[in-house]
Coordinates of C-alpha atoms and ligand atoms in Angstrom, one line a residue:
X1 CA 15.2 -9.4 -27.1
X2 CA 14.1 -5.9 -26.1
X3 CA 16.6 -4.5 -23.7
X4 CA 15.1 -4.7 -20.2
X5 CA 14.3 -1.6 -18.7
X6 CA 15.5 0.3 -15.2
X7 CA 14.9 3.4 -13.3
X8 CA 17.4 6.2 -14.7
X9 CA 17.9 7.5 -11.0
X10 CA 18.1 7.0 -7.3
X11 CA 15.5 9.7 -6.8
X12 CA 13.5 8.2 -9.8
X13 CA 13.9 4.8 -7.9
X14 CA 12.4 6.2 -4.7
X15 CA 9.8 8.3 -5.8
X16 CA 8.1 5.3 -7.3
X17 CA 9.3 2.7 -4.3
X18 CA 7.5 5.7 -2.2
X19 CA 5.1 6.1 -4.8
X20 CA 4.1 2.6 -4.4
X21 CA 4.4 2.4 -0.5
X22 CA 2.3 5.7 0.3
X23 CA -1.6 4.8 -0.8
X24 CA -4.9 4.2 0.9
X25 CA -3.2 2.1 3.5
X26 CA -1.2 5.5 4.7
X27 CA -4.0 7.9 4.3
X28 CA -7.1 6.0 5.0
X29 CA -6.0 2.6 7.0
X30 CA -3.5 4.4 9.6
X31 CA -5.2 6.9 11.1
X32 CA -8.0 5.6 11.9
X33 CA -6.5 1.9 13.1
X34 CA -3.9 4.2 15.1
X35 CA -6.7 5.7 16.7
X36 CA -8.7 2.8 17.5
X37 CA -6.1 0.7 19.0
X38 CA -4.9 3.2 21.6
X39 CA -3.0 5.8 19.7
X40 CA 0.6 7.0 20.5
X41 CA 0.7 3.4 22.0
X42 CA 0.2 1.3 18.9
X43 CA 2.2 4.0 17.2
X44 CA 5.4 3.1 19.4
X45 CA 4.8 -0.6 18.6
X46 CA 4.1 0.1 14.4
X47 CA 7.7 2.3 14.3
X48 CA 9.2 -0.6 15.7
X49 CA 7.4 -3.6 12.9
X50 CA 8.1 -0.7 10.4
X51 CA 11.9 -0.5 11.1
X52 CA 12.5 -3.6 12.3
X53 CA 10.4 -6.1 9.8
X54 CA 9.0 -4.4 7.5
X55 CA 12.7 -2.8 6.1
X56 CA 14.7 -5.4 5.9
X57 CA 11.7 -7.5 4.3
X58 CA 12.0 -4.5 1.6
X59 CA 15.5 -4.9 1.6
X60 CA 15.2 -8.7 1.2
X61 CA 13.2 -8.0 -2.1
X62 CA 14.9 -5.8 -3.5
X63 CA 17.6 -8.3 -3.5
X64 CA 15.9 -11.3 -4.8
X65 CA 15.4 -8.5 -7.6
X66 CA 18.0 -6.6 -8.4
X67 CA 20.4 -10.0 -8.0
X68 CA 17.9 -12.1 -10.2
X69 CA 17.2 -9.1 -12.5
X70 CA 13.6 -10.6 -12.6
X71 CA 9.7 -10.4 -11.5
X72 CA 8.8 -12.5 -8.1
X73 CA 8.4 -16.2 -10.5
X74 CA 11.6 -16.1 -12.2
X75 CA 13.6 -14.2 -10.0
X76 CA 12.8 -17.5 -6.8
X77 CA 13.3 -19.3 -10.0
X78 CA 16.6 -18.6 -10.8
X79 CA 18.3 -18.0 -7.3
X80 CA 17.5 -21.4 -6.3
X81 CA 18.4 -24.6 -6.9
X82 CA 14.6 -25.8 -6.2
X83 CA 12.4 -25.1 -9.1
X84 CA 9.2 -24.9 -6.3
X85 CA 10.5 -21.9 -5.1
X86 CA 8.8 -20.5 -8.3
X87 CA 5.1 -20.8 -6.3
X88 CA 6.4 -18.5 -3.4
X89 CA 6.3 -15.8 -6.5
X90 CA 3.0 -17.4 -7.9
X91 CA 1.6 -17.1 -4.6
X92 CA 3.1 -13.3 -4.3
X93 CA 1.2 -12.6 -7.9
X94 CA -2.0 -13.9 -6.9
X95 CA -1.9 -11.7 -3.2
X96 CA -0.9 -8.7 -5.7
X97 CA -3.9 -9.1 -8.2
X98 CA -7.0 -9.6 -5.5
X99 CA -5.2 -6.8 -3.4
X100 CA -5.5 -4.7 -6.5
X101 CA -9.0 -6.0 -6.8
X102 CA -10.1 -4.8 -4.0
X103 CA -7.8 -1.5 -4.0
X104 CA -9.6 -0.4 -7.3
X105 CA -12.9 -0.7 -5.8
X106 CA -12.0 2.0 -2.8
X107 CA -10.0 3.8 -5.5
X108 CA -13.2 4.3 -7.5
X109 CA -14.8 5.9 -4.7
X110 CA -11.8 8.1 -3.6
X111 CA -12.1 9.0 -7.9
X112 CA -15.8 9.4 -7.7
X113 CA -15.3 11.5 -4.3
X114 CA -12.9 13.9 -6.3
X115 CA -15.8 14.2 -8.8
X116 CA -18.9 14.8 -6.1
X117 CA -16.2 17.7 -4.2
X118 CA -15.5 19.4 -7.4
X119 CA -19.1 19.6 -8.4
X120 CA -20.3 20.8 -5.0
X121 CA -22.7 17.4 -4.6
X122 CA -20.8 17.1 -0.9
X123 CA -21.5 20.6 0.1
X124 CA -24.0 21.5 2.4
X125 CA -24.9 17.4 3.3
X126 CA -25.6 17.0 6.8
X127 CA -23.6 13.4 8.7
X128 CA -27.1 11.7 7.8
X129 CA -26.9 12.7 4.6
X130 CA -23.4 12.2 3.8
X131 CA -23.5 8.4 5.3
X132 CA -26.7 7.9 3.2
X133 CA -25.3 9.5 0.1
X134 CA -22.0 7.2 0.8
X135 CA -24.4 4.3 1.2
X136 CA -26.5 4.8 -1.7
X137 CA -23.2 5.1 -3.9
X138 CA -21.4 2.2 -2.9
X139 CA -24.4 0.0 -3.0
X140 CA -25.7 0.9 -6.7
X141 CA -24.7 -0.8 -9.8
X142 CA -23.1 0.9 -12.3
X143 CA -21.9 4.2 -10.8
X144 CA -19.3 2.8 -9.1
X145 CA -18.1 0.3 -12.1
X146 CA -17.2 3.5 -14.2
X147 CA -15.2 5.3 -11.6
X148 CA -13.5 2.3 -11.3
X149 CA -12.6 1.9 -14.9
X150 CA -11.6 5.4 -15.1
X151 CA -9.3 5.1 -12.3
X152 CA -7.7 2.1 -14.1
X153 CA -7.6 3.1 -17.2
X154 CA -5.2 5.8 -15.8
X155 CA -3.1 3.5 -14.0
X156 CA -2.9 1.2 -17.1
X157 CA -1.9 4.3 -18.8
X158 CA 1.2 4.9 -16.9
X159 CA 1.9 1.5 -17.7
X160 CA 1.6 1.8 -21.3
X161 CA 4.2 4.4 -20.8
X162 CA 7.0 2.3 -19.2
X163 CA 8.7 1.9 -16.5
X164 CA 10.8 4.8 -16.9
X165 CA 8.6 7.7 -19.0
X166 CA 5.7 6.1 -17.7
X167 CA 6.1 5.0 -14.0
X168 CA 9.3 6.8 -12.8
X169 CA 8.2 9.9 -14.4
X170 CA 4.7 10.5 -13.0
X171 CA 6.1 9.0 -9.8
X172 CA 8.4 12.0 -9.5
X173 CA 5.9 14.3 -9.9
X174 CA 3.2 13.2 -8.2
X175 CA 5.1 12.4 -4.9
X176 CA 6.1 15.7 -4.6
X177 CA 2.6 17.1 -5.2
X178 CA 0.9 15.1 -2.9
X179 CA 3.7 16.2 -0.2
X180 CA 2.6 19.9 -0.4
X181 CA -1.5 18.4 -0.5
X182 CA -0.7 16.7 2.8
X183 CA 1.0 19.9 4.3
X184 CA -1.6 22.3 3.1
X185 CA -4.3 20.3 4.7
X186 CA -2.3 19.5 7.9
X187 CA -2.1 23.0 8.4
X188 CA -5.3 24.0 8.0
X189 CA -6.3 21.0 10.1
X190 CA -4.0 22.3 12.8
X191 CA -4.7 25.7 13.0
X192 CA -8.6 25.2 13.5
X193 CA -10.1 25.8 17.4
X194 CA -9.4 22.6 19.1
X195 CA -7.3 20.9 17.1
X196 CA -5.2 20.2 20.0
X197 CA -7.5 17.3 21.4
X198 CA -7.2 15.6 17.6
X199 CA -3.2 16.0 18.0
X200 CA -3.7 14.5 21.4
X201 CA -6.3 11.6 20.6
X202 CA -3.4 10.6 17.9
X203 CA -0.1 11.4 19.8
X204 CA -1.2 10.2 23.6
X205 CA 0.1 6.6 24.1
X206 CA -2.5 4.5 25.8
X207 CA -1.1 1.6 27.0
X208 CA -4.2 0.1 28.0
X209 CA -6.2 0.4 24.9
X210 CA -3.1 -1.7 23.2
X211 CA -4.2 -5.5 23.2
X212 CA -2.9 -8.4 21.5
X213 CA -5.2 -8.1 18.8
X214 CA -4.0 -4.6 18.3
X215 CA 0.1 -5.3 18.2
X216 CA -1.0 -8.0 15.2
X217 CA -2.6 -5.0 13.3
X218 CA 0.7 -3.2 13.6
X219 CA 2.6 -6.0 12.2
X220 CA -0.2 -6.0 9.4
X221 CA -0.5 -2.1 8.8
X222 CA 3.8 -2.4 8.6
X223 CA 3.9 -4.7 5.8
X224 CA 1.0 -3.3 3.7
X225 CA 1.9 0.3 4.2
X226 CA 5.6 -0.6 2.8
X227 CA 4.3 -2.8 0.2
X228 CA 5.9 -5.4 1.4
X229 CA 5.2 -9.5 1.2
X230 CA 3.8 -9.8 -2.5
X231 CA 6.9 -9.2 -4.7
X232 CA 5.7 -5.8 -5.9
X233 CA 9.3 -4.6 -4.3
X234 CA 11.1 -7.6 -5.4
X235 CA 9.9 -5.9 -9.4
X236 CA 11.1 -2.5 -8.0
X237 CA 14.0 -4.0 -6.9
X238 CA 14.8 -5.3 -10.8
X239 CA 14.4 -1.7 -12.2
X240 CA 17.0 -0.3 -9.1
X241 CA 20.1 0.8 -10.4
X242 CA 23.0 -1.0 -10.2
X243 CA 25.2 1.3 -8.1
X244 CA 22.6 2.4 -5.7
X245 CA 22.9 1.5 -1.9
X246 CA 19.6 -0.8 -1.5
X247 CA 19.7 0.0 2.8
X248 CA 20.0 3.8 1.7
X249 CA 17.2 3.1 -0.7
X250 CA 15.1 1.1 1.6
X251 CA 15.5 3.6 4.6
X252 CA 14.3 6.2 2.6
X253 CA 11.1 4.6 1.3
X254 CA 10.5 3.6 5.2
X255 CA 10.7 7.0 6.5
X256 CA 9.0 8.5 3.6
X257 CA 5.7 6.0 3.8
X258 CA 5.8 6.6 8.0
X259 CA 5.7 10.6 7.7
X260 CA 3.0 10.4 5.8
X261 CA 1.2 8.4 7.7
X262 CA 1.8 10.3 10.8
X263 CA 0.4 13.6 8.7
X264 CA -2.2 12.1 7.6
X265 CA -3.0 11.8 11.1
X266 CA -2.3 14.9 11.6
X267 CA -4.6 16.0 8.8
X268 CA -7.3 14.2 9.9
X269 CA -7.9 14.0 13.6
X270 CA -7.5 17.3 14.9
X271 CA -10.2 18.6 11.9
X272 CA -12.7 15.4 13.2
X273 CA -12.1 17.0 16.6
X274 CA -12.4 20.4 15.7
X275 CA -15.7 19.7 13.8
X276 CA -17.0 17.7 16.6
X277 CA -17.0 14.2 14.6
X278 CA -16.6 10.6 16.1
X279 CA -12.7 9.9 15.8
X280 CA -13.6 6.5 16.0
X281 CA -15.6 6.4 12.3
X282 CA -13.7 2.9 11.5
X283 CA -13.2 2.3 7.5
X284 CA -16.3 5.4 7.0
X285 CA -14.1 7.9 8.7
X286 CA -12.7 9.5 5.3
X287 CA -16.0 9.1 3.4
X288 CA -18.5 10.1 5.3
X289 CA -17.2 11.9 8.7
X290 CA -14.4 14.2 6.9
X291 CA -16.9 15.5 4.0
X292 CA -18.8 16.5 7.3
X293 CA -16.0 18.2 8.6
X294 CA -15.1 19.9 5.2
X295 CA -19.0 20.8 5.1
X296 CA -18.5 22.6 8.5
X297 CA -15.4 24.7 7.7
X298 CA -17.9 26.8 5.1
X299 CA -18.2 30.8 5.3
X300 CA -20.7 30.8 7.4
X301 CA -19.4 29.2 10.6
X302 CA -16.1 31.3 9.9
X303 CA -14.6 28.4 8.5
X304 CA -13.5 29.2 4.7
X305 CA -12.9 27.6 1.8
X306 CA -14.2 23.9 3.1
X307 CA -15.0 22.6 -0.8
X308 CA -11.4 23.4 -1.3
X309 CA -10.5 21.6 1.0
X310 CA -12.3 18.4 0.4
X311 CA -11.4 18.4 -3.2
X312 CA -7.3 18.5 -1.9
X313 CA -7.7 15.8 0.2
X314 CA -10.1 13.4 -2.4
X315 CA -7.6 14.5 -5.3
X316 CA -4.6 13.6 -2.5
X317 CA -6.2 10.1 -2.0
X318 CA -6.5 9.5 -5.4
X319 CA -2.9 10.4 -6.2
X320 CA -1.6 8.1 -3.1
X321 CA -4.0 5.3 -4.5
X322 CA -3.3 5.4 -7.9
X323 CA 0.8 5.3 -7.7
X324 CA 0.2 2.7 -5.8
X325 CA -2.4 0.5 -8.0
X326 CA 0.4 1.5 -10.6
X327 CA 2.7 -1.0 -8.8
X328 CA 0.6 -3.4 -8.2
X329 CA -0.8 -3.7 -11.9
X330 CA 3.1 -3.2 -12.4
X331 CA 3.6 -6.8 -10.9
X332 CA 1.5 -8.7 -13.2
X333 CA 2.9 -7.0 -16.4
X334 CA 6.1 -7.7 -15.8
X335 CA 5.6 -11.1 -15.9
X336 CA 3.7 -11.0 -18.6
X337 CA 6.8 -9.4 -20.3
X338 CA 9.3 -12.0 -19.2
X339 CA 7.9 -13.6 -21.9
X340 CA 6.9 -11.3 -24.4
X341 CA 9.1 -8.1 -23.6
X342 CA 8.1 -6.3 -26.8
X343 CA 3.8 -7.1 -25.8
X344 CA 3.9 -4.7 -22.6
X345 CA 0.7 -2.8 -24.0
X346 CA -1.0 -6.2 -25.0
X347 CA -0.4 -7.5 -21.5
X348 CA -1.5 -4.0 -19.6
X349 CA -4.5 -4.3 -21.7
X350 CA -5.3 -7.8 -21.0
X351 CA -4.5 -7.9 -17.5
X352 CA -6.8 -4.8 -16.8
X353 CA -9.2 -6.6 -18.5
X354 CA -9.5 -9.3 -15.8
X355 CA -9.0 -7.2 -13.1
X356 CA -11.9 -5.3 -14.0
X357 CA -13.9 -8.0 -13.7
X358 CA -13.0 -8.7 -10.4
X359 CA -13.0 -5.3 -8.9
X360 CA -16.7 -4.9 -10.9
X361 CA -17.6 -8.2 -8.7
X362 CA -16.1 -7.0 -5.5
X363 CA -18.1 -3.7 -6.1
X364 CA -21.3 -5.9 -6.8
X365 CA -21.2 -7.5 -3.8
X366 CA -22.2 -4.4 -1.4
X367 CA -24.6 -4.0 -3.6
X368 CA -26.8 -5.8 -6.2
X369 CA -24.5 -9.0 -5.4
X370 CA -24.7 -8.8 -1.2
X371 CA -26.7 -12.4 -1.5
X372 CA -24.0 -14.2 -3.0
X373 CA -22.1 -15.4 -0.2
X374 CA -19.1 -17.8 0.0
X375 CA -18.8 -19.1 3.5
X376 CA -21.6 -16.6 4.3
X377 CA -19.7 -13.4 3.3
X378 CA -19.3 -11.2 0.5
X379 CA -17.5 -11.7 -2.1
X380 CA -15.5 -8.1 -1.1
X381 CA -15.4 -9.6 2.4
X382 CA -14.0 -12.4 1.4
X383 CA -11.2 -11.4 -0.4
X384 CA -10.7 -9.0 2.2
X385 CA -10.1 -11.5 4.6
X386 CA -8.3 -13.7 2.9
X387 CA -5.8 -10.9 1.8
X388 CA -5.3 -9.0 5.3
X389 CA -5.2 -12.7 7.1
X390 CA -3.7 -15.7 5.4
X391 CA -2.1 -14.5 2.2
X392 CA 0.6 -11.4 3.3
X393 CA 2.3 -12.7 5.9
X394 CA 2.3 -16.2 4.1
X395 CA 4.2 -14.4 1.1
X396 CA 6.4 -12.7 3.6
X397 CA 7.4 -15.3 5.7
X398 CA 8.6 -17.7 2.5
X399 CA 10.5 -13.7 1.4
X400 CA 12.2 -14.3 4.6
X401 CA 12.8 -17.7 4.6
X402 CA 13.9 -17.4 1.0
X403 CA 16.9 -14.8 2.1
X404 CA 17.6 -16.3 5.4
X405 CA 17.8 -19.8 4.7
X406 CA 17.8 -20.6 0.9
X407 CA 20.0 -17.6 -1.1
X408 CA 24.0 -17.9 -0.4
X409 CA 24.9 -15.3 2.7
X410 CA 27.9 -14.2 -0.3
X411 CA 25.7 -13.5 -2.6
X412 CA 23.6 -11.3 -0.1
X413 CA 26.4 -9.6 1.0
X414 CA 27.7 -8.8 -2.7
X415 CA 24.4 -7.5 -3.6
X416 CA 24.1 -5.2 -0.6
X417 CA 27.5 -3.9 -0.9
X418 CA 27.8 -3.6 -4.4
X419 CA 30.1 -6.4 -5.3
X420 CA 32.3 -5.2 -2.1
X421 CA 32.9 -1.4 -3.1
X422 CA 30.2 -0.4 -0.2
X423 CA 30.8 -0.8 3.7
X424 CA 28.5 -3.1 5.4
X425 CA 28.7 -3.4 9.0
X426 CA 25.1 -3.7 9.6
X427 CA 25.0 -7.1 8.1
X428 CA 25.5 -9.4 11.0
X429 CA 21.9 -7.2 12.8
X430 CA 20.3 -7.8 8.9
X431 CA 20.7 -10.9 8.7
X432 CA 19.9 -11.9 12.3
X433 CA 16.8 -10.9 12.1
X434 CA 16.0 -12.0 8.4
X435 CA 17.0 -15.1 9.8
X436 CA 15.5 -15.9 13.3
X437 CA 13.1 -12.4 14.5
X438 CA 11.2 -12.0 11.0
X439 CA 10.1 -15.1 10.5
X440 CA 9.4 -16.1 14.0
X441 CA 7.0 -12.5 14.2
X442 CA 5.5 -13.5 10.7
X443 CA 4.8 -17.1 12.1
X444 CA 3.4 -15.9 15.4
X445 CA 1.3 -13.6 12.9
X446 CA -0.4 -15.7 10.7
X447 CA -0.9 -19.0 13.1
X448 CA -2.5 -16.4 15.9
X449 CA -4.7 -15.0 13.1
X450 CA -5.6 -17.9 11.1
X451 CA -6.8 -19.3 14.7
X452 CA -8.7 -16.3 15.7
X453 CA -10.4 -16.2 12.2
X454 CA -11.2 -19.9 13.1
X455 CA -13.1 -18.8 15.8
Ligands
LIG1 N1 1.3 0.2 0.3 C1 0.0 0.5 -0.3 C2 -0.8 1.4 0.6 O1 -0.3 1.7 1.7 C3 -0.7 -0.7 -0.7 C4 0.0 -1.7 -1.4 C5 0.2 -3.0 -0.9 C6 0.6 -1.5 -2.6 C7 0.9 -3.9 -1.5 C8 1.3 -2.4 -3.3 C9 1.5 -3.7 -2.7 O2 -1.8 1.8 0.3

């Protein structure tokens, strides 16, 4: 048998733990939720799901993987005496591959997007134009199909490379690169007149915009923002090294994926502001209102260099999507190659294959497709639904069940402090809350939203 392999590093390690974490969900989800539920308010409560939940649930996986040495089936599998624990991985699998279903279908615009700023099609496009131009794009047939299978034929390409020359490599170089992106763009989003009232709209807690609904979404944002709930962590986990500290490893990946998200923030809102955009754009905001923005920082209002600039921040969205697709396309190959070590190409290919089909569906439905409905909505929304409402927490709760109640407490406390040569004295708070607080919150979570999508 081919000799299974790891990440050569703790920084290799992190950079693609990060790598995975830090995607659409940091650059295009968080601002614009932050903003709509009231702010620094839902910030406050999102910090506390982040550190609180969302960590140790990362810590939990990477566990259940570096302990089993094994993807989400085999790893339940092994570490427990009931074989049905296997479906809490199966279940994990399936959440991955119709997240990355989806995830393709927004990365293909965010690809098509670099593509349209590089060319100079953006430039110039008044806000009508831009939403009809956005409109017109995601709604036709075929454009969209190829940006998508570009995107993932580069993600399957880093796969085809391996976990260590493929993923850990271009995750160390990426990561860095789209740091200094981010910083560039947050500076020059800072430093235009106004900005202040952007920095404000984000940083300002309002209490009273923070509803029940909105303290949910944080919960929700947490978990997909750290990659959490779906076993892509419990496969990162396999590959960690054996000496590492997983809480070090963990707490770095946490406050990696939350700076960026407050920069991208910090990138956006006070350049909507500054521009004079509607900070409350929803799911549009980065395709249609921020090429308006980047359109009004041209020459001629004083305002250089805004194609530039909007070919940084589509290539930065790109780069944050595609590390992360990496990992979830990661998910299903290694499976694959529990079986068939030596097939990894074989799988990659075979597996894109599929998932092609269901992104090129997803993207059908807002267009060509928008008749075919399943409970009357899209396909897209459909699978939207079902991933942001019943399937996540589902997979995180039995994550948390799994390490609370099923795995032996020795055998978590020999994993986290390297078969005893590490200090532990956070274990009694870890396991607390693995035990009692996560679940509980990830119950609360999905009965409250199952019944509101009931209604
Ligand atoms: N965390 C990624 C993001 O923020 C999305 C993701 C979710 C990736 C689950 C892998 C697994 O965009």
């Amino acid at each position: 048998m081919a000799e299974k392999q790891g990440f050569t590093s703790s920084f290799g390690a992190i950079a693609a733990a990060v790598g995975s974490a830090v995607g659409l969900g940091n650059i295009w989800r968080f601002p614009y939720i932050c903003g709509q539920y009231g702010g620094g308010a839902f910030l406050l409560v999102y910090l506390i799901f982040v550190f609180l939940i969302g960590m140790l649930l990362m810590l939990s996986e990477f566990i259940i993987g570096r302990r089993s040495q094994h993807s989400p089936i085999f790893a339940y599998e092994s570490l427990s005496p009931h074989k049905a624990w296997r479906y809490a991985g199966l279940l994990g699998l399936i959440t991955c591959f119709l997240i990355l279903g989806l995830y393709l279908v927004i990365s293909g615009w965010t690809t098509n997007y670099v593509f349209d700023s590089i060319t100079g099609h953006l430039a110039g496009l008044s806000p009508d134009q831009l939403d009809s131009h956005f409109a017109s794009f995601s709604s036709s047939a075929l454009r969209p199909i190829i940006f998508i299978a570009i995107f993932l034929a580069l993600t399957a390409l880093v796969i085809i490379g391996g976990v260590q020359k493929g993923i850990e490599k271009v995750s160390k170089i990426l990561m860095p690169v789209l740091v200094v992106l981010l910083a560039i763009l947050c500076v020059r989003s800072v430093t235009l007149p106004g900005a202040s009232a952007g920095l404000e709209y984000l940083f300002r807690p309002d209490f009273s915009k923070l509803t029940g609904e909105g303290i949910l979404a944080a919960l929700g944002q947490a978990l997909f923002s750290l990659s959490v709930g779906m076993g892509v962590m419990i496969v990162y986990g396999s590959y960690i090294p054996n000496n590492d500290n997983l809480l070090k490893t963990s707490l770095w990946i946490t406050v990696c994926d939350t700076l960026i998200a407050i920069l991208a923030g910090i990138a956006i809102f006070p350049a909507v502001f500054a521009c004079g955009q509607d900070p409350a754009g929803g799911p549009g905001l980065v395709f249609k209102i921020l090429p308006a923005v980047f359109n009004s920082m041209n020459p001629e209002s004083g305002l250089p260099f805004g194609t530039i600039f909007a070919s940084l921040f589509f290539i930065l969205l790109t780069i944050a999507a595609l590390t992360s697709s990496i990992s979830l396309l990661e998910a299903q190959v290694a499976w694959g190659s529990e079986y068939h070590p030596k097939h990894r190409t074989r799988h990659t290919l075979i597996l894109s294959a599929i998932v092609l089909a269901i992104a090129a569906f997803c993207s059908l439905s807002n267009g060509v497709l928008s008749h075919l409905k399943v409970a009357g909505s899209t396909i897209f929304d459909l699978i939207d639904h079902i991933n942001s409402i019943y399937l996540p927490p589902l997979c995180a709760l039995l994550t948390v069940l799994f390490t609370g109640w099923v795995m032996p407490k020795s055998d978590i406390r020999d994993e986290l402090s390297n078969h005893g040569s590490l200090r532990i004295s956070y274990f009694g708070i870890y396991y607390f809350i693995i035990r009692y607080i996560a679940p509980l919150a990830l119950l609360v979570v999905l009965v409250t939203g199952i019944i509101n999508s009931l209604h």
